[in-house]
């Protein structure tokens, strides 16, 4: 490792642990400090960095480090994810409120119909938003609190001074830090798109809230002269108390994976193992829901026939095979393919670009 690269790694490790708004200023200040120390004290770069110490400890000089549930290292990402989750909740609450309000309103356009619509709209909006906020905020906070707790537990382990032998062998224990332990700056091709994680987190939040508070919205509707009616749901609502917890658990696992990607920011072993474990859990959940539990409404196809007056669905129409096990197999196959593709891409990019010291 060259002296220039060692300095870049050290600065990178320090600035990623400080508030984002101050990172550029701290980067320039630390660069100047290292150069001055090398010139004035006539030391090589490794000696200067050794004197400055562990980047995580050095970064604390720029932070108000107190015991807290979500520390400064994770706070920016925590607030970012929380905002995304709240956007998802707001969207799902409005969608649910509009449809539920329409269910309770007539179509004649009278004052009474408008009052019924607005009453149903605001009641559903408030209920969905408040309950959804409790659920999603709690989940996000628990995830980040566990991450913060894990970091604190590691920091609480007793430390020992490093030795020349450790430097020579390039062996770094959890209890010690040396300049040679600085991980490389991620390859640009290893950087994870922040936008992808943002979209996934918002989608998971919307889907979770709607599944909890308005699962009947996933189905077929009919707009007659009087009101909007739910004709039938694609889900088996008679067994919803059994199905919903498993679906929400799978979404929770997906949320964990996306948060790890968002916080880490690049493909590495942590992201790779998170992707493998979380996707496999979701595949197992899909198998349970589709092969062992009645997730889908078995009468959905027949109820659509009764609604539309169609006597027989055309060949190739998925509704033609809805009541058979073929439909469940198709859905399960799609889920498995998507999951394995995501695992494959993550493993490939981690092994190809996400090199770690």
Coordinates of C-alpha atoms in Angstrom, one line a residue:
X1 CA 0.0 0.0 0.0
X2 CA 1.5 3.4 -1.1
X3 CA 1.6 6.3 1.3
X4 CA -0.9 8.3 -0.8
X5 CA -3.4 5.4 -0.7
X6 CA -2.9 4.9 3.1
X7 CA -3.7 8.6 3.6
X8 CA -6.8 8.3 1.4
X9 CA -8.0 5.3 3.3
X10 CA -7.5 6.9 6.6
X11 CA -9.4 10.1 5.6
X12 CA -12.2 8.0 4.1
X13 CA -12.7 6.0 7.3
X14 CA -12.8 9.1 9.4
X15 CA -15.2 11.2 7.3
X16 CA -17.7 8.4 6.8
X17 CA -18.3 8.4 10.5
X18 CA -19.1 12.2 10.8
X19 CA -22.2 14.2 9.9
X20 CA -22.6 14.4 6.1
X21 CA -22.7 18.2 6.1
X22 CA -19.3 18.5 7.6
X23 CA -17.5 15.8 5.7
X24 CA -15.8 17.9 3.0
X25 CA -14.5 20.4 5.5
X26 CA -13.2 17.7 7.7
X27 CA -11.6 15.9 4.8
X28 CA -9.6 19.0 3.8
X29 CA -8.7 19.7 7.4
X30 CA -7.4 16.2 8.0
X31 CA -5.5 16.1 4.8
X32 CA -3.7 19.3 5.8
X33 CA -3.1 18.0 9.3
X34 CA -1.4 14.8 8.1
X35 CA 0.8 16.7 5.6
X36 CA 1.9 19.2 8.3
X37 CA 2.7 16.4 10.8
X38 CA 4.7 14.5 8.1
X39 CA 6.7 17.7 7.3
X40 CA 7.2 19.2 10.8
X41 CA 7.9 16.0 12.7
X42 CA 9.9 14.3 9.9
X43 CA 7.9 11.1 10.2
X44 CA 6.7 8.8 7.5
X45 CA 2.9 8.5 6.8
X46 CA 2.5 5.3 8.7
X47 CA 4.0 6.7 11.9
X48 CA 1.8 9.8 11.6
X49 CA -1.4 7.8 11.2
X50 CA -0.4 5.5 14.0
X51 CA 0.0 8.6 16.2
X52 CA -3.5 9.9 15.2
X53 CA -4.9 6.5 16.1
X54 CA -8.0 4.5 15.1
X55 CA -10.1 6.4 12.6
X56 CA -13.3 5.5 14.5
X57 CA -11.8 7.0 17.7
X58 CA -10.4 10.0 15.8
X59 CA -13.8 10.7 14.3
X60 CA -15.3 11.2 17.8
X61 CA -13.4 14.5 18.0
X62 CA -15.8 15.9 15.5
X63 CA -18.9 14.5 17.1
X64 CA -20.8 15.0 20.3
X65 CA -20.5 11.4 21.3
X66 CA -23.1 10.4 24.0
X67 CA -24.8 7.2 24.9
X68 CA -28.0 7.1 22.8
X69 CA -30.3 4.7 21.1
X70 CA -29.2 5.8 17.6
X71 CA -25.7 7.2 17.6
X72 CA -24.2 9.8 15.2
X73 CA -22.6 7.1 13.0
X74 CA -26.1 5.8 12.0
X75 CA -28.3 8.8 12.7
X76 CA -28.2 10.4 9.2
X77 CA -29.1 7.0 7.6
X78 CA -31.7 6.4 10.3
X79 CA -33.5 9.7 9.6
X80 CA -33.2 9.1 5.8
X81 CA -34.8 5.7 6.0
X82 CA -37.4 7.0 8.4
X83 CA -38.4 9.7 5.9
X84 CA -38.7 7.2 3.2
X85 CA -40.8 4.9 5.3
X86 CA -43.1 7.9 6.2
X87 CA -43.5 8.7 2.5
X88 CA -44.6 5.1 1.9
X89 CA -47.0 5.3 4.8
X90 CA -48.5 8.6 3.5
X91 CA -49.0 7.2 0.0
X92 CA -50.6 4.0 1.3
X93 CA -52.8 5.9 3.7
X94 CA -54.1 8.3 1.0
X95 CA -54.8 5.4 -1.4
X96 CA -56.6 3.4 1.3
X97 CA -58.6 6.4 2.4
X98 CA -59.7 7.4 -1.1
X99 CA -61.0 3.9 -1.8
X100 CA -62.5 3.3 1.6
X101 CA -64.2 6.7 1.4
X102 CA -65.6 5.8 -2.0
X103 CA -67.0 2.6 -0.5
X104 CA -69.0 4.5 1.9
X105 CA -70.3 7.2 -0.5
X106 CA -73.0 7.0 -3.0
X107 CA -72.7 8.1 -6.6
X108 CA -75.6 10.6 -6.8
X109 CA -73.4 13.6 -5.8
X110 CA -75.7 14.9 -3.1
X111 CA -74.5 16.7 0.0
X112 CA -75.0 13.6 2.0
X113 CA -72.9 11.6 -0.4
X114 CA -70.0 14.1 -0.2
X115 CA -70.2 14.2 3.6
X116 CA -70.1 10.3 3.7
X117 CA -67.1 10.3 1.4
X118 CA -65.2 12.9 3.4
X119 CA -66.0 11.2 6.7
X120 CA -64.8 7.9 5.4
X121 CA -61.8 9.4 3.8
X122 CA -60.5 11.3 6.9
X123 CA -61.3 8.5 9.3
X124 CA -59.4 6.0 7.2
X125 CA -56.6 8.4 6.5
X126 CA -56.0 9.1 10.2
X127 CA -56.3 5.5 11.3
X128 CA -54.0 4.1 8.6
X129 CA -51.4 6.9 9.0
X130 CA -51.2 6.6 12.8
X131 CA -51.2 2.8 13.0
X132 CA -48.8 2.5 10.0
X133 CA -46.4 5.1 11.5
X134 CA -46.3 3.2 14.8
X135 CA -45.5 -0.1 13.0
X136 CA -43.0 1.1 10.5
X137 CA -41.2 3.6 12.7
X138 CA -40.9 0.9 15.4
X139 CA -39.4 -1.6 12.9
X140 CA -36.9 0.9 11.5
X141 CA -35.9 2.0 15.0
X142 CA -35.4 -1.5 16.2
X143 CA -33.2 -2.3 13.2
X144 CA -30.9 0.7 13.7
X145 CA -30.9 0.3 17.5
X146 CA -29.6 -3.3 17.0
X147 CA -26.9 -2.0 14.7
X148 CA -25.9 0.7 17.2
X149 CA -25.9 -1.8 20.0
X150 CA -23.7 -4.1 18.0
X151 CA -21.2 -1.4 17.4
X152 CA -21.2 -0.4 21.1
X153 CA -20.7 -3.9 22.2
X154 CA -17.6 -4.2 20.0
X155 CA -16.3 -0.8 21.2
X156 CA -16.7 -2.0 24.9
X157 CA -14.2 -4.8 24.5
X158 CA -10.9 -4.1 26.2
X159 CA -8.2 -2.8 23.9
X160 CA -4.5 -3.5 23.8
X161 CA -1.6 -1.5 22.4
X162 CA -0.4 -2.7 19.0
X163 CA 3.1 -4.0 18.5
X164 CA 5.7 -3.9 15.8
X165 CA 5.2 -7.6 15.2
X166 CA 1.5 -7.0 14.4
X167 CA 2.5 -4.4 11.9
X168 CA 5.1 -6.6 10.2
X169 CA 2.6 -9.5 10.0
X170 CA -0.2 -7.2 8.8
X171 CA -2.4 -8.9 11.4
X172 CA -5.0 -6.8 13.0
X173 CA -7.2 -8.0 15.9
X174 CA -10.6 -6.7 16.8
X175 CA -8.9 -5.1 19.9
X176 CA -6.2 -3.1 18.0
X177 CA -5.9 -0.7 15.1
X178 CA -3.0 0.0 12.8
X179 CA -2.7 2.0 9.6
X180 CA -2.3 -1.2 7.7
X181 CA -5.8 -2.2 8.7
X182 CA -7.4 0.6 6.7
X183 CA -9.9 -1.0 4.3
X184 CA -9.6 0.2 0.6
X185 CA -11.9 2.8 -0.7
X186 CA -14.8 1.0 -2.6
X187 CA -14.5 0.6 -6.4
X188 CA -17.0 2.8 -8.2
X189 CA -18.5 -0.3 -9.7
X190 CA -19.1 -1.7 -6.2
X191 CA -21.2 1.3 -5.1
X192 CA -24.9 0.4 -4.5
X193 CA -27.4 2.7 -6.1
X194 CA -29.1 4.7 -3.4
X195 CA -32.1 5.2 -5.6
X196 CA -32.7 1.4 -5.8
X197 CA -32.8 1.1 -2.0
X198 CA -35.0 4.2 -1.7
X199 CA -37.6 2.8 -4.1
X200 CA -37.5 -0.6 -2.4
X201 CA -38.0 0.8 1.1
X202 CA -40.9 3.0 0.0
X203 CA -42.5 0.1 -1.8
X204 CA -42.1 -2.2 1.1
X205 CA -43.7 0.4 3.5
X206 CA -46.6 1.0 1.2
X207 CA -47.2 -2.7 0.6
X208 CA -47.0 -3.5 4.3
X209 CA -49.4 -0.8 5.4
X210 CA -52.0 -1.8 2.8
X211 CA -51.7 -5.5 3.7
X212 CA -52.3 -4.7 7.3
X213 CA -55.1 -2.2 7.1
X214 CA -56.8 -2.8 3.7
X215 CA -56.0 -6.3 2.3
X216 CA -59.3 -6.3 0.4
X217 CA -57.9 -3.6 -1.9
X218 CA -55.9 -6.3 -3.7
X219 CA -58.7 -7.6 -5.8
X220 CA -61.4 -6.7 -8.2
X221 CA -63.7 -3.7 -7.9
X222 CA -67.0 -2.7 -9.5
X223 CA -68.2 0.9 -9.9
X224 CA -71.9 1.0 -10.1
X225 CA -74.3 4.0 -9.9
X226 CA -74.3 4.1 -6.2
X227 CA -70.8 3.2 -4.9
X228 CA -67.5 1.5 -5.4
X229 CA -67.7 -2.1 -4.3
X230 CA -65.0 -4.8 -3.7
X231 CA -66.2 -7.8 -5.6
X232 CA -63.5 -10.2 -4.6
X233 CA -60.0 -10.3 -3.3
X234 CA -57.0 -12.3 -4.7
X235 CA -56.1 -13.2 -1.2
X236 CA -57.8 -15.7 1.0
X237 CA -59.2 -13.2 3.6
X238 CA -60.9 -16.0 5.6
X239 CA -57.4 -17.2 6.6
X240 CA -55.9 -13.7 6.8
X241 CA -55.1 -13.8 10.5
X242 CA -52.7 -16.8 9.7
X243 CA -51.3 -15.4 6.4
X244 CA -50.7 -11.8 7.3
X245 CA -48.0 -12.3 10.0
X246 CA -45.9 -14.5 7.6
X247 CA -46.2 -12.0 4.8
X248 CA -45.2 -9.1 7.1
X249 CA -42.3 -11.1 8.4
X250 CA -41.0 -11.6 4.9
X251 CA -41.4 -7.9 4.2
X252 CA -39.6 -7.1 7.4
X253 CA -36.7 -9.3 6.3
X254 CA -36.6 -7.5 3.0
X255 CA -36.6 -4.1 4.8
X256 CA -33.5 -5.2 6.8
X257 CA -31.7 -6.2 3.6
X258 CA -32.4 -2.8 2.0
X259 CA -31.4 -0.9 5.1
X260 CA -28.1 -2.8 5.2
X261 CA -27.5 -1.9 1.6
X262 CA -28.4 1.7 2.1
X263 CA -26.2 2.1 5.2
X264 CA -23.2 0.2 3.8
X265 CA -23.4 1.9 0.4
X266 CA -21.2 -0.7 -1.5
X267 CA -21.0 -4.4 -2.2
X268 CA -19.1 -6.2 0.5
X269 CA -19.3 -9.4 2.5
X270 CA -21.9 -8.0 4.9
X271 CA -24.2 -7.0 2.0
X272 CA -23.5 -10.4 0.2
X273 CA -24.5 -12.5 3.3
X274 CA -27.4 -10.2 4.0
X275 CA -28.7 -10.8 0.5
X276 CA -28.2 -14.6 0.6
X277 CA -29.8 -15.0 4.0
X278 CA -32.7 -12.6 3.5
X279 CA -33.6 -13.8 0.1
X280 CA -33.5 -17.5 1.2
X281 CA -35.8 -16.6 4.1
X282 CA -38.2 -14.9 1.7
X283 CA -38.2 -17.9 -0.6
X284 CA -39.0 -20.2 2.3
X285 CA -41.8 -17.9 3.3
X286 CA -43.2 -18.0 -0.2
X287 CA -43.0 -21.8 -0.3
X288 CA -45.0 -21.9 3.0
X289 CA -47.6 -19.4 1.8
X290 CA -48.1 -20.9 -1.6
X291 CA -47.6 -24.6 -1.0
X292 CA -48.7 -25.2 2.5
X293 CA -51.1 -22.4 3.3
X294 CA -54.0 -21.1 1.2
X295 CA -52.6 -17.6 0.3
X296 CA -54.7 -17.2 -2.8
X297 CA -58.5 -17.0 -2.9
X298 CA -59.4 -20.3 -4.7
X299 CA -62.7 -18.8 -5.9
X300 CA -61.2 -15.6 -7.5
X301 CA -61.5 -16.9 -11.1
X302 CA -65.1 -18.0 -10.7
X303 CA -66.1 -14.8 -9.0
X304 CA -64.6 -12.8 -11.9
X305 CA -66.7 -15.0 -14.3
X306 CA -69.8 -14.2 -12.4
X307 CA -69.0 -10.4 -12.4
X308 CA -68.2 -10.2 -16.1
X309 CA -70.6 -12.8 -17.4
X310 CA -67.8 -14.7 -19.1
X311 CA -68.6 -18.4 -19.5
X312 CA -65.0 -19.5 -20.1
X313 CA -61.6 -17.8 -20.0
X314 CA -59.5 -17.9 -23.1
X315 CA -56.6 -20.2 -23.5
X316 CA -53.4 -18.7 -21.9
X317 CA -55.4 -16.6 -19.5
X318 CA -54.0 -17.0 -16.0
X319 CA -57.5 -16.9 -14.5
X320 CA -58.2 -20.1 -16.4
X321 CA -55.7 -21.9 -14.1
X322 CA -56.3 -19.8 -11.0
X323 CA -57.9 -22.5 -8.9
X324 CA -55.3 -25.1 -9.7
X325 CA -51.9 -25.6 -8.2
X326 CA -50.3 -24.4 -11.5
X327 CA -50.9 -20.8 -10.5
X328 CA -49.2 -21.2 -7.2
X329 CA -46.2 -22.8 -8.9
X330 CA -45.9 -20.0 -11.5
X331 CA -45.9 -17.3 -8.7
X332 CA -43.4 -19.3 -6.7
X333 CA -41.2 -19.8 -9.7
X334 CA -41.2 -16.0 -10.4
X335 CA -40.3 -15.3 -6.8
X336 CA -37.5 -17.8 -6.8
X337 CA -36.1 -16.5 -10.1
X338 CA -36.1 -12.9 -8.9
X339 CA -34.5 -13.9 -5.5
X340 CA -31.8 -16.0 -7.1
X341 CA -31.0 -13.4 -9.7
X342 CA -30.5 -10.8 -6.9
X343 CA -28.3 -13.2 -4.9
X344 CA -26.3 -14.0 -8.0
X345 CA -25.8 -10.3 -8.9
X346 CA -24.8 -9.4 -5.3
X347 CA -22.4 -12.3 -5.0
X348 CA -20.8 -11.5 -8.4
X349 CA -20.3 -7.8 -7.7
X350 CA -19.0 -8.5 -4.2
X351 CA -16.4 -11.0 -5.4
X352 CA -15.6 -9.0 -8.5
X353 CA -15.5 -5.4 -7.1
X354 CA -16.2 -5.5 -3.4
X355 CA -12.7 -6.4 -2.3
X356 CA -12.0 -5.9 1.4
X357 CA -8.7 -5.9 3.4

